[in-house]
Structures are given as structure tokens and as C-alpha cells.
Short mmCIF file of C-alpha atoms in Angstrom, two decimals:
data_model
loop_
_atom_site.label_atom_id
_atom_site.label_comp_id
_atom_site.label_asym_id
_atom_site.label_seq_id
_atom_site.Cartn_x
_atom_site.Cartn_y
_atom_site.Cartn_z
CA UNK E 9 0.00 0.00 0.00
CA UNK E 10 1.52 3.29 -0.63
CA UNK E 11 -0.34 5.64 0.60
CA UNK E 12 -2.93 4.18 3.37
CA UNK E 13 -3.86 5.53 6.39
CA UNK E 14 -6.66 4.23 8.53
CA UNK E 15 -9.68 6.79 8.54
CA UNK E 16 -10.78 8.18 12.10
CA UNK E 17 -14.06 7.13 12.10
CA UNK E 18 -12.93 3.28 11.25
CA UNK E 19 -10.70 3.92 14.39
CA UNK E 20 -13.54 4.36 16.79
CA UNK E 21 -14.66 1.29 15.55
CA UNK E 22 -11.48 -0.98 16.35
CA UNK E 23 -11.25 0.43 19.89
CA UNK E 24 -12.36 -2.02 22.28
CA UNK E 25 -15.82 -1.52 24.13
CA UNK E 26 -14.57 -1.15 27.18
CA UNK E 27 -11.36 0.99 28.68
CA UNK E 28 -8.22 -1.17 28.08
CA UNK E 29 -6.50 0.37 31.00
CA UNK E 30 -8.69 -1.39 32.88
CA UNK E 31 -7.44 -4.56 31.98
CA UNK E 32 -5.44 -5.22 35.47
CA UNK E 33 -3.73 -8.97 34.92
CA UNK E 34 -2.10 -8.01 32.02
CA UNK E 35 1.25 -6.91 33.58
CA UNK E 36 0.98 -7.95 37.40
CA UNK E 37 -0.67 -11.43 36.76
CA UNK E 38 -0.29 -12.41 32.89
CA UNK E 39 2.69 -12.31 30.68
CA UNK E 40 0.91 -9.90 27.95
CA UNK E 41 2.08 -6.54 27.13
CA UNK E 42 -0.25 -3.58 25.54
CA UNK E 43 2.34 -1.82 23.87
CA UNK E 44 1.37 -0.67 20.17
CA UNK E 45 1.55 -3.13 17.61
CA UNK E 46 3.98 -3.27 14.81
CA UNK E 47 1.40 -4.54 12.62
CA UNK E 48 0.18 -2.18 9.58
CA UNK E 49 -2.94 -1.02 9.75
CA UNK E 50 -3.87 -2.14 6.74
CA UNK E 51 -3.87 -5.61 7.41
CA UNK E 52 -6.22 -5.30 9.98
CA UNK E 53 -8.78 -2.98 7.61
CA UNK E 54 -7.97 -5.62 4.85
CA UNK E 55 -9.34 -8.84 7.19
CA UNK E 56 -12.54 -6.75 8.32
CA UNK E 57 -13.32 -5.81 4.77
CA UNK E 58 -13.11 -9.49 3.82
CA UNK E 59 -14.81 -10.81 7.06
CA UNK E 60 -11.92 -12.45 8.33
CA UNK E 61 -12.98 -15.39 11.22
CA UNK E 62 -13.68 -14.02 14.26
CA UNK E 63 -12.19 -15.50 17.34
CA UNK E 64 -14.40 -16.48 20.55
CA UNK E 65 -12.61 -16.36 24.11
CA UNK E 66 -15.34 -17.06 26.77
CA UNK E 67 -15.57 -17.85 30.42
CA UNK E 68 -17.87 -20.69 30.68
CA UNK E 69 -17.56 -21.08 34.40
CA UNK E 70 -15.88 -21.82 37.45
CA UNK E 71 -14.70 -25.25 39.82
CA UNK E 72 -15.87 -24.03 43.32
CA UNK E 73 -13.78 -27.68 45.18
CA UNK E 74 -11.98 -30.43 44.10
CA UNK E 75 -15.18 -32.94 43.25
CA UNK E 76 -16.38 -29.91 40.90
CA UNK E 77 -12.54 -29.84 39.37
CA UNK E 78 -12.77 -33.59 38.89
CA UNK E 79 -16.12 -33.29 37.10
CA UNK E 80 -15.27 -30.72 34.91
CA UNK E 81 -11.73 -32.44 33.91
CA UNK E 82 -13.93 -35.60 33.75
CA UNK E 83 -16.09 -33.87 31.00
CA UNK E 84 -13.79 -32.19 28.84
CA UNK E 85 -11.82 -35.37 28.67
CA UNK E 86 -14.90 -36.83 27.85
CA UNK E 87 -13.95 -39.67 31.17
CA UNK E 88 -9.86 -40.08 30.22
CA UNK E 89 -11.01 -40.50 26.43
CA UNK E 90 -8.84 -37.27 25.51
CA UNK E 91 -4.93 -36.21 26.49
CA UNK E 92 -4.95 -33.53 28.80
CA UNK E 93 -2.45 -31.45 28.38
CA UNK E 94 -0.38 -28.96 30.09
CA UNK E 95 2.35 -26.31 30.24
CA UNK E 96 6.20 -27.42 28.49
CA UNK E 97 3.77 -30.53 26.79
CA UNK E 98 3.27 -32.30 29.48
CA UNK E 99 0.43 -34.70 28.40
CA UNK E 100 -1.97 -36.22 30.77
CA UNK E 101 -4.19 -39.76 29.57
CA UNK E 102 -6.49 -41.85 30.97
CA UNK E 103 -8.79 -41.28 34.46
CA UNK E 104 -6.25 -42.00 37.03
CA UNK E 105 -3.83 -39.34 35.78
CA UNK E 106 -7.20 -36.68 35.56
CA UNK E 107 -7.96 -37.98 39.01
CA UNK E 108 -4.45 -37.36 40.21
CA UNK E 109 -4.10 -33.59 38.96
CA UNK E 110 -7.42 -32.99 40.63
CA UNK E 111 -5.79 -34.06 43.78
CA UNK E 112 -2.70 -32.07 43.44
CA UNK E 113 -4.62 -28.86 43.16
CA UNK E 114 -6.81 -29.48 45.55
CA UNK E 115 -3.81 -30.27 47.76
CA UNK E 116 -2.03 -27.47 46.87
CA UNK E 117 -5.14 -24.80 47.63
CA UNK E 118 -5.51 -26.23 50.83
CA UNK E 119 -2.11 -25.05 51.71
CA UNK E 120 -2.31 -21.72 50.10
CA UNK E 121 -5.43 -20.63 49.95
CA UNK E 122 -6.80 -18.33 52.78
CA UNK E 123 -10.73 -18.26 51.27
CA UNK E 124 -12.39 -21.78 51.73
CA UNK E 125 -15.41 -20.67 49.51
CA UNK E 126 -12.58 -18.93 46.75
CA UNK E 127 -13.03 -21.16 42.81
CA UNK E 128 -10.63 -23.82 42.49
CA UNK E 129 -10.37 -23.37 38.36
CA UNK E 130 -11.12 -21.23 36.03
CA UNK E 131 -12.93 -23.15 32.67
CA UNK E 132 -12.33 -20.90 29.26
CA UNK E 133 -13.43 -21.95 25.77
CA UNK E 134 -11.16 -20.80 22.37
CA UNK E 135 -13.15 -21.39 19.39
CA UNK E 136 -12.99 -20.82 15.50
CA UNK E 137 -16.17 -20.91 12.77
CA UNK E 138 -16.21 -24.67 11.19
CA UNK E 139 -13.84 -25.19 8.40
CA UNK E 140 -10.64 -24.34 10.78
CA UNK E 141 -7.92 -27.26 10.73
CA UNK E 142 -8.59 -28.80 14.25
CA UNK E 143 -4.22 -28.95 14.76
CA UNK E 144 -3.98 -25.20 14.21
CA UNK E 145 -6.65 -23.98 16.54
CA UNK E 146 -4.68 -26.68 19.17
CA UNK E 147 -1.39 -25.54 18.61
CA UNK E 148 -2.48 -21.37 18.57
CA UNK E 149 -4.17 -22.40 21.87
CA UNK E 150 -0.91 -23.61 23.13
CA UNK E 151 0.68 -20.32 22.17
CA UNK E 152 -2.04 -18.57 24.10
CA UNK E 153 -1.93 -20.33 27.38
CA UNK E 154 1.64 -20.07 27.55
CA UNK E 155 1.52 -16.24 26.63
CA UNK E 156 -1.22 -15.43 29.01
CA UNK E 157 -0.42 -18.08 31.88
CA UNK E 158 3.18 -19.54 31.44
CA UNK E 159 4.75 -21.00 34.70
CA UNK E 160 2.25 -18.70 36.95
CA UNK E 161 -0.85 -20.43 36.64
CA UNK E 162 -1.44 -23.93 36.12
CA UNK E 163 -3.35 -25.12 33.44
CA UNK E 164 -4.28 -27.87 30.99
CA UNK E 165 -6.34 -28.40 28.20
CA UNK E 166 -8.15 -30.41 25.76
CA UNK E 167 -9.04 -30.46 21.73
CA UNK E 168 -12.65 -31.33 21.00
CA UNK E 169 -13.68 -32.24 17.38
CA UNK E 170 -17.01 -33.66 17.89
CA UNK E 171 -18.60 -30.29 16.37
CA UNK E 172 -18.42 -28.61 13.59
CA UNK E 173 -16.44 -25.49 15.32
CA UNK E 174 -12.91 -27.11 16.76
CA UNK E 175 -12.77 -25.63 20.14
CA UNK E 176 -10.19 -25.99 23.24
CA UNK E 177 -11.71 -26.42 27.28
CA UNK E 178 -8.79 -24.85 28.84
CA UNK E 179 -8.44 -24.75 32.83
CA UNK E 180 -6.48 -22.13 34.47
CA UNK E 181 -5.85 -23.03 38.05
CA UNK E 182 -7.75 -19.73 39.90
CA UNK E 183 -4.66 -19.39 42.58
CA UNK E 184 -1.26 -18.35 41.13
CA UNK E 185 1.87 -19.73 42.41
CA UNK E 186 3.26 -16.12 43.59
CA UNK E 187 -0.49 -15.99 45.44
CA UNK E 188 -2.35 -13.69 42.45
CA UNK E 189 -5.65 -14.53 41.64
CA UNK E 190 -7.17 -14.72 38.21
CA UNK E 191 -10.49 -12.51 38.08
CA UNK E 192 -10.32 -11.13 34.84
CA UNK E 193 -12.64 -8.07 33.83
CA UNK E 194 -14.11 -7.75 30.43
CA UNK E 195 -11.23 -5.66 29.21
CA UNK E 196 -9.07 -8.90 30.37
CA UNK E 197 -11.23 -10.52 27.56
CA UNK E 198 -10.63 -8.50 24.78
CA UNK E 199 -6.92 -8.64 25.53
CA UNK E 200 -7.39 -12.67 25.58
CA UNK E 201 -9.47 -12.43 22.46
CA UNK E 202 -6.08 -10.30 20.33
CA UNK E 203 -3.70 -12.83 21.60
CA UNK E 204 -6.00 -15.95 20.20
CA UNK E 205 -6.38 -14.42 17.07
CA UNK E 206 -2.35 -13.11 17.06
CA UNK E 207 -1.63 -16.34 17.32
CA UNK E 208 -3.93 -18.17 14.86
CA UNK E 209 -2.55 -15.45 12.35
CA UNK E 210 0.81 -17.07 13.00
CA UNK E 211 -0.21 -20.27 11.94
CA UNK E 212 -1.28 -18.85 8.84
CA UNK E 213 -4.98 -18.99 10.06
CA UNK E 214 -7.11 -15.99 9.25
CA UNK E 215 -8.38 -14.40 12.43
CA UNK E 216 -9.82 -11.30 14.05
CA UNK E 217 -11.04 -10.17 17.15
CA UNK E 218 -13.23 -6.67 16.35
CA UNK E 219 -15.63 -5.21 18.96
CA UNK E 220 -18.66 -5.80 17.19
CA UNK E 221 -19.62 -2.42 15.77
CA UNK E 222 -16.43 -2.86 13.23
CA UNK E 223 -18.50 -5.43 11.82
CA UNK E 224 -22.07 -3.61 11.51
CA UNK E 225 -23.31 -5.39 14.53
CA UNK E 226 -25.37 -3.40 17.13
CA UNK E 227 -26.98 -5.54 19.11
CA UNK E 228 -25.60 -8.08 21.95
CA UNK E 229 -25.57 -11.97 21.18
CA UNK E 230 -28.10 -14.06 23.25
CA UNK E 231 -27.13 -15.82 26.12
CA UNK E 232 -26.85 -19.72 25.28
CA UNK E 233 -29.74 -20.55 27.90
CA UNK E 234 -31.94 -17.55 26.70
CA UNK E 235 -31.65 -18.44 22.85
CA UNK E 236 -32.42 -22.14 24.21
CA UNK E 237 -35.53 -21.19 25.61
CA UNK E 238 -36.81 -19.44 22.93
CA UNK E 239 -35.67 -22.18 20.17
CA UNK E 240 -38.14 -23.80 22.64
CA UNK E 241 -40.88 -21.82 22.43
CA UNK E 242 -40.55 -21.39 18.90
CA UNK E 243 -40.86 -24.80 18.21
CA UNK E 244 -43.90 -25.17 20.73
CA UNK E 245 -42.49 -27.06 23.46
CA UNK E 246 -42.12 -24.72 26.04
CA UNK E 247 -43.59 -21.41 27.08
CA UNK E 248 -42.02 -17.91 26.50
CA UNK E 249 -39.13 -17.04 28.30
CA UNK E 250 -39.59 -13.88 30.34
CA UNK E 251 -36.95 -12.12 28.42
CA UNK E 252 -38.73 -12.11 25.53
CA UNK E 253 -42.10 -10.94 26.84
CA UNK E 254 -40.24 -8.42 28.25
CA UNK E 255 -38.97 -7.31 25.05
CA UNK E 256 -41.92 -8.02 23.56
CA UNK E 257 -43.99 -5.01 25.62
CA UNK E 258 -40.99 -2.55 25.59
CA UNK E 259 -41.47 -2.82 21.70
CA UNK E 260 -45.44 -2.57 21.60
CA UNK E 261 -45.02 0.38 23.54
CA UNK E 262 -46.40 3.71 21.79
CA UNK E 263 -43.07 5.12 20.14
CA UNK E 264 -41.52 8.16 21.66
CA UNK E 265 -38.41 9.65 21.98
CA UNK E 266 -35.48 7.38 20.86
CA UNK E 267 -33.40 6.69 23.98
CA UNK E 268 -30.25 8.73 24.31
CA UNK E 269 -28.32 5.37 23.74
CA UNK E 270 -29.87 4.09 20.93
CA UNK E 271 -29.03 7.51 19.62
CA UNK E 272 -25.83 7.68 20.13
CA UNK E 273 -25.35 3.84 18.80
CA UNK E 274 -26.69 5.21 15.58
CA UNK E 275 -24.51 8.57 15.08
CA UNK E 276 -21.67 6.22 16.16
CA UNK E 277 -22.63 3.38 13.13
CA UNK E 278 -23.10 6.69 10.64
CA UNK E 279 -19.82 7.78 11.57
CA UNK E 280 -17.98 4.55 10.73
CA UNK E 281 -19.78 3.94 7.88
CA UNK E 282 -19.25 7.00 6.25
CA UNK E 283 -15.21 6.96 6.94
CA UNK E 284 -15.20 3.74 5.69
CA UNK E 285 -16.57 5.18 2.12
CA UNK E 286 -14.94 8.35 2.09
CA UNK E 287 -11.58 5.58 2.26
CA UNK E 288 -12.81 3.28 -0.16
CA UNK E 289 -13.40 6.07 -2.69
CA UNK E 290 -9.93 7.22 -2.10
CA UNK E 291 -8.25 4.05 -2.20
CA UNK E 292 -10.36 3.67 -5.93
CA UNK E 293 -8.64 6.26 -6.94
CA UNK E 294 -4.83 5.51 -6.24
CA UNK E 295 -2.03 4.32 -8.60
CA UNK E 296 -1.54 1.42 -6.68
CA UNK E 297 -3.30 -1.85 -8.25
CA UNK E 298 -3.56 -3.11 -4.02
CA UNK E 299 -4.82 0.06 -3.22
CA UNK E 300 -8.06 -0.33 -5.85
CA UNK E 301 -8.81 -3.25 -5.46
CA UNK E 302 -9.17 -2.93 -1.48
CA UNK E 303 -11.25 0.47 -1.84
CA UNK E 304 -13.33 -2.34 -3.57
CA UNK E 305 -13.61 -4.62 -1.27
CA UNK E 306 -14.38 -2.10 1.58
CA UNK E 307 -17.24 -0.32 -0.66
CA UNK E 308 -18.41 -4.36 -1.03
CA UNK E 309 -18.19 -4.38 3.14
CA UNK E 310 -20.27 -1.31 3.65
CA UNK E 311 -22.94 -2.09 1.19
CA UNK E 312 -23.33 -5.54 2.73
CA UNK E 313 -23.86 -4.01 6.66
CA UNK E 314 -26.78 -4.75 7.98
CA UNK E 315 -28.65 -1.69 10.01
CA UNK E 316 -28.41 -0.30 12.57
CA UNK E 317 -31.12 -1.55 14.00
CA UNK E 318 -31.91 -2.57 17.96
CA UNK E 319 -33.69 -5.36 19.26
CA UNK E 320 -36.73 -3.15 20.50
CA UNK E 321 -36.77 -1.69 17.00
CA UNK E 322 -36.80 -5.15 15.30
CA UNK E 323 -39.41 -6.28 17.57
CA UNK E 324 -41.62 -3.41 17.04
CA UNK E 325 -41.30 -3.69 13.20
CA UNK E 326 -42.06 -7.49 13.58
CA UNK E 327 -45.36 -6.82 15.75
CA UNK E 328 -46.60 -3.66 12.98
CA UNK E 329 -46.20 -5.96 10.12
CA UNK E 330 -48.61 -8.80 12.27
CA UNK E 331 -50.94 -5.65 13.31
CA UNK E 332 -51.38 -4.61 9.21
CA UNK E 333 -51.62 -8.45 7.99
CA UNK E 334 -55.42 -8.74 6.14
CA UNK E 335 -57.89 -11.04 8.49
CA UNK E 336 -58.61 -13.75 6.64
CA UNK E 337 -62.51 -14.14 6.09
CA UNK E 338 -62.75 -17.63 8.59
CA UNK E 339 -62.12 -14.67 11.08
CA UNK E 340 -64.34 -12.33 9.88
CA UNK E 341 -67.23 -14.65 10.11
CA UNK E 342 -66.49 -15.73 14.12
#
């Protein structure tokens, strides 16, 4: 590229949804550094423009004693079926050796620990869309436990392929040897979420870990048990969560005044967008043949995004279009 620079507006969208400096194991506890990146920015415009994979880092949950630690290890090794394994390689196989590590920790926290009711472990899940080679997403999750956790936290983990997205269970034991405890805040997550996709990108794996609005998205995923419930309830077996009739009378609400967040959410979408264009038009119009064709692909990006829509709006769109449907003339006649 010979004469890129990233627009402002596309900058607001990269930064992170919540403050970075906030992020307080990165120096004291982990072995991560938040210096600026010697990456162009270009790459990074060039995998959001073509929708690079995004990675997923998330907590699923935490071992509260040593029978809940055995449980867990239990299930992600689906009983001994899979090799644990830990820092330097270190492989664990089979129940007994599962068993044993459960016992060592929960040795261990007896000794050091100072908070009987404190977790024991710490269960995170790295995942990739389907179509990812299983080994790289296991070997770039080896790179990030030993980046994050290295010799200060135990851990192991374990490669499952039973899904269509390969995924890691790691375990990070809660307690650190020097005493630190892992309680990582959301901008711990986003740091965790970089390093995954850092080291993906390594393994000559596509990956990218954008705050959502980058990618045109406005509104929050469901939770897993919420989106169960409704999947039930759509499918009439079950009745509807509370959530959604929740949502359901916020939207059927007379319309007033937008609320000063959904506002601001808009003007915020508007402003990426349109420093997104204003770069693809001058990229168009450069020399460069690189420079063309990804003013292209980022005027292909934009046009594709969907809008900026909420959930209440959505809703409320839904329940007009039901309001205005003709009755049919069985109905009239009732």
C-alpha cells in the first residue's frame, strides 16, 4: 500500500468496548504486554473488509472444590477419552492421571489458599467458525496459554472435534503460584481475544477479534440458555421465556423519543460507515493496483452491513407488520 492511512471514524470502531487500562492482569498477573503493535494497519482494515474469522474467548464457568474440578476435567476429557495437556507438553491420559491432577490442586489450595469458599479453576473456551484445521486452533491455543499463563498459573487443556467449530476447554488453576488470583474483567477478555487471534494469524490462520460495531453489529448476542428457551418456544415445546415478553412489551409500547443510547449507537454506526466510504473512494482512486482493489472490497463491506437496528426496533417492526396483515374471512365470520 503506498499511501494508506486508517480513517478516524474506522478507528472508533477498532477500539475495544470497554477501557483497556482497565485490563489489570495483564502486567501484574499475565505475561501480555499492551504496547502498540507493529502490525500495519492495513492488514487489519484488509481482514474486516473481507470478514476475516472471528475469534471467541469465553468464560464458561468456574470449579468451586476439588469434586467440581474432577467433574469438569472428567467432561472435557470426555472420562480419560482425551490427552490432557499442560504447560512445556506435558500430556496427561487416561482417568487416574485426571484424578491425580485434581488431587494435586486441591492439595495445593488447601495449603495456600486463605478463602475456603474462593473457585478452584477457572474453565475458558477458544473457538474458530467450522472449516478451521482442528491442529492449528490446538497448537495457537498452546501459544495462548503459555503467553497469558506460562509458569504462573497452572493449566491444561483439551481439543474437542465432535462439532463442527474445533474448540479448546482450557483450565487455568484460579490461585497463582506467587499468590495472584485470576479474576479477569471484560477488558481482560478482549486482551485474551487479540492474543487468540495473534496467534492463529501465525499459523497462517485468518483471524480477528473486532468489537462488534467494526463489523455492523449493534446488538448483543443471546445468552446460550436464553436463545435455548426461545428455540423452545418457537418450536412449541415450552412457554415464552420472560426475556422475551419483556422485550416483547418494551417494543409494543407507543413510540416516543429514541433513547439517548440508541441515539448515540446510531450517530456512532453513521460515523464509521461513512469513513469507511470516504476511504474506499480514495483508495479507488490511487495508482496502486492493491490500493483499488481494497477500496473495492471495503465499498463491497459497507454495502453488505446490515442496520443499525436494535432489538426493540426489530421487535416493534415485527409486531406492525402482524398488526397490518389482512384477516382472513374464517375470522371475519367468528
Amino acid at each position: 500500500m503506498n499511501d494508506f492511512r486508517v480513517p478516524s471514524g474506522f478507528e472508533e470502531a477498532l477500539r475495544p468496548p470497554v477501557r483497556m487500562r482497565r485490563a489489570r492482569l495483564a502486567h501484574a498477573v499475565l505475561r501480555v504486554t499492551r504496547g502498540k503493535g507493529s502490525e500495519p494497519a492495513t492488514a487489519r482494515l484488509q481482514r474486516v473488509a473481507r470478514r476475516a474469522p472471528e475469534v471467541m474467548v469465553k468464560i464458561t464457568g468456574r470449579t468451586r472444590d476439588g469434586d467440581h474440578l474432577q467433574r469438569h476435567l472428567d467432561y472435557i476429557t470426555r472420562n480419560g477419552r482425551l490427552v490432557l495437556e499442560g504447560p512445556d507438553g506435558e500430556c496427561l491420559s487416561g482417568r487416574a492421571e485426571v484424578r491425580a491432577l485434581a488431587e494435586d490442586w486441591r492439595a495445593e489450595l488447601d495449603l495456600l489458599a486463605s478463602r475456603k469458599d474462593a473457585p478452584v479453576s477457572l474453565s475458558i473456551v477458544l473457538s474458530m467458525p467450522a472449516g478451521v484445521e482442528p491442529g492449528r486452533v490446538h497448537d495457537a491455543s498452546r501459544a495462548f496459554a503459555d503467553a497469558l499463563f506460562g509458569d504462573r498459573h497452572p493449566y491444561v487443556f483439551a481439543l474437542h472435534t465432535d462439532d463442527r467449530h474445533p474448540h479448546v476447554h482450557l483450565t487455568v488453576r484460579a490461585l497463582g503460584r506467587d499468590g495472584e488470583r485470576l479474576n479477569p474483567r471484560k477488558a481482560d477478555l478482549q486482551l485474551w481475544r487479540e492474543t487468540f487471534a495473534a496467534a492463529l494469524r501465525d499459523r497462517g490462520v485468518e483471524a480477528e477479534a473486532t468489537p462488534r460495531r467494526a463489523r455492523g453489529v449493534v446488538r448483543k448476542s443471546e445468552r446460550t440458555p436464553v436463545r435455548k428457551l426461545r428455540e423452545r418456544f418457537e418450536r412449541g415445546e415450552g412457554a415464552m421465556p420472560e426475556t422475551l415478553k419483556g422485550a416483547l412489551k418494551d417494543a409494543a409500547r407507543s413510540p416516543g423519543e429514541a433513547a439517548v443510547w440508541e441515539v448515540r449507537l446510531r450517530q456512532r454506526q453513521a460515523q464509521i460507515r461513512k469513513a469507511l466510504v470516504v476511504e474506499a473512494l480514495r483508495l479507488q482512486a490511487s495508482k496502486s493496483d492493491a490500493d483499488r482493489t481494497l477500496g473495492l472490497e471495503i465499498e463491497a463491506f459497507v454495502r453488505t452491513l446490515p442496520p443499525a437496528a436494535t432489538r426493540r426496533e426489530i421487535l416493534a417492526r415485527a409486531l406492525k407488520i402482524e398488526r397490518e396483515k389482512p384477516v382472513r374471512s374464517k375470522d371475519r365470520t367468528r
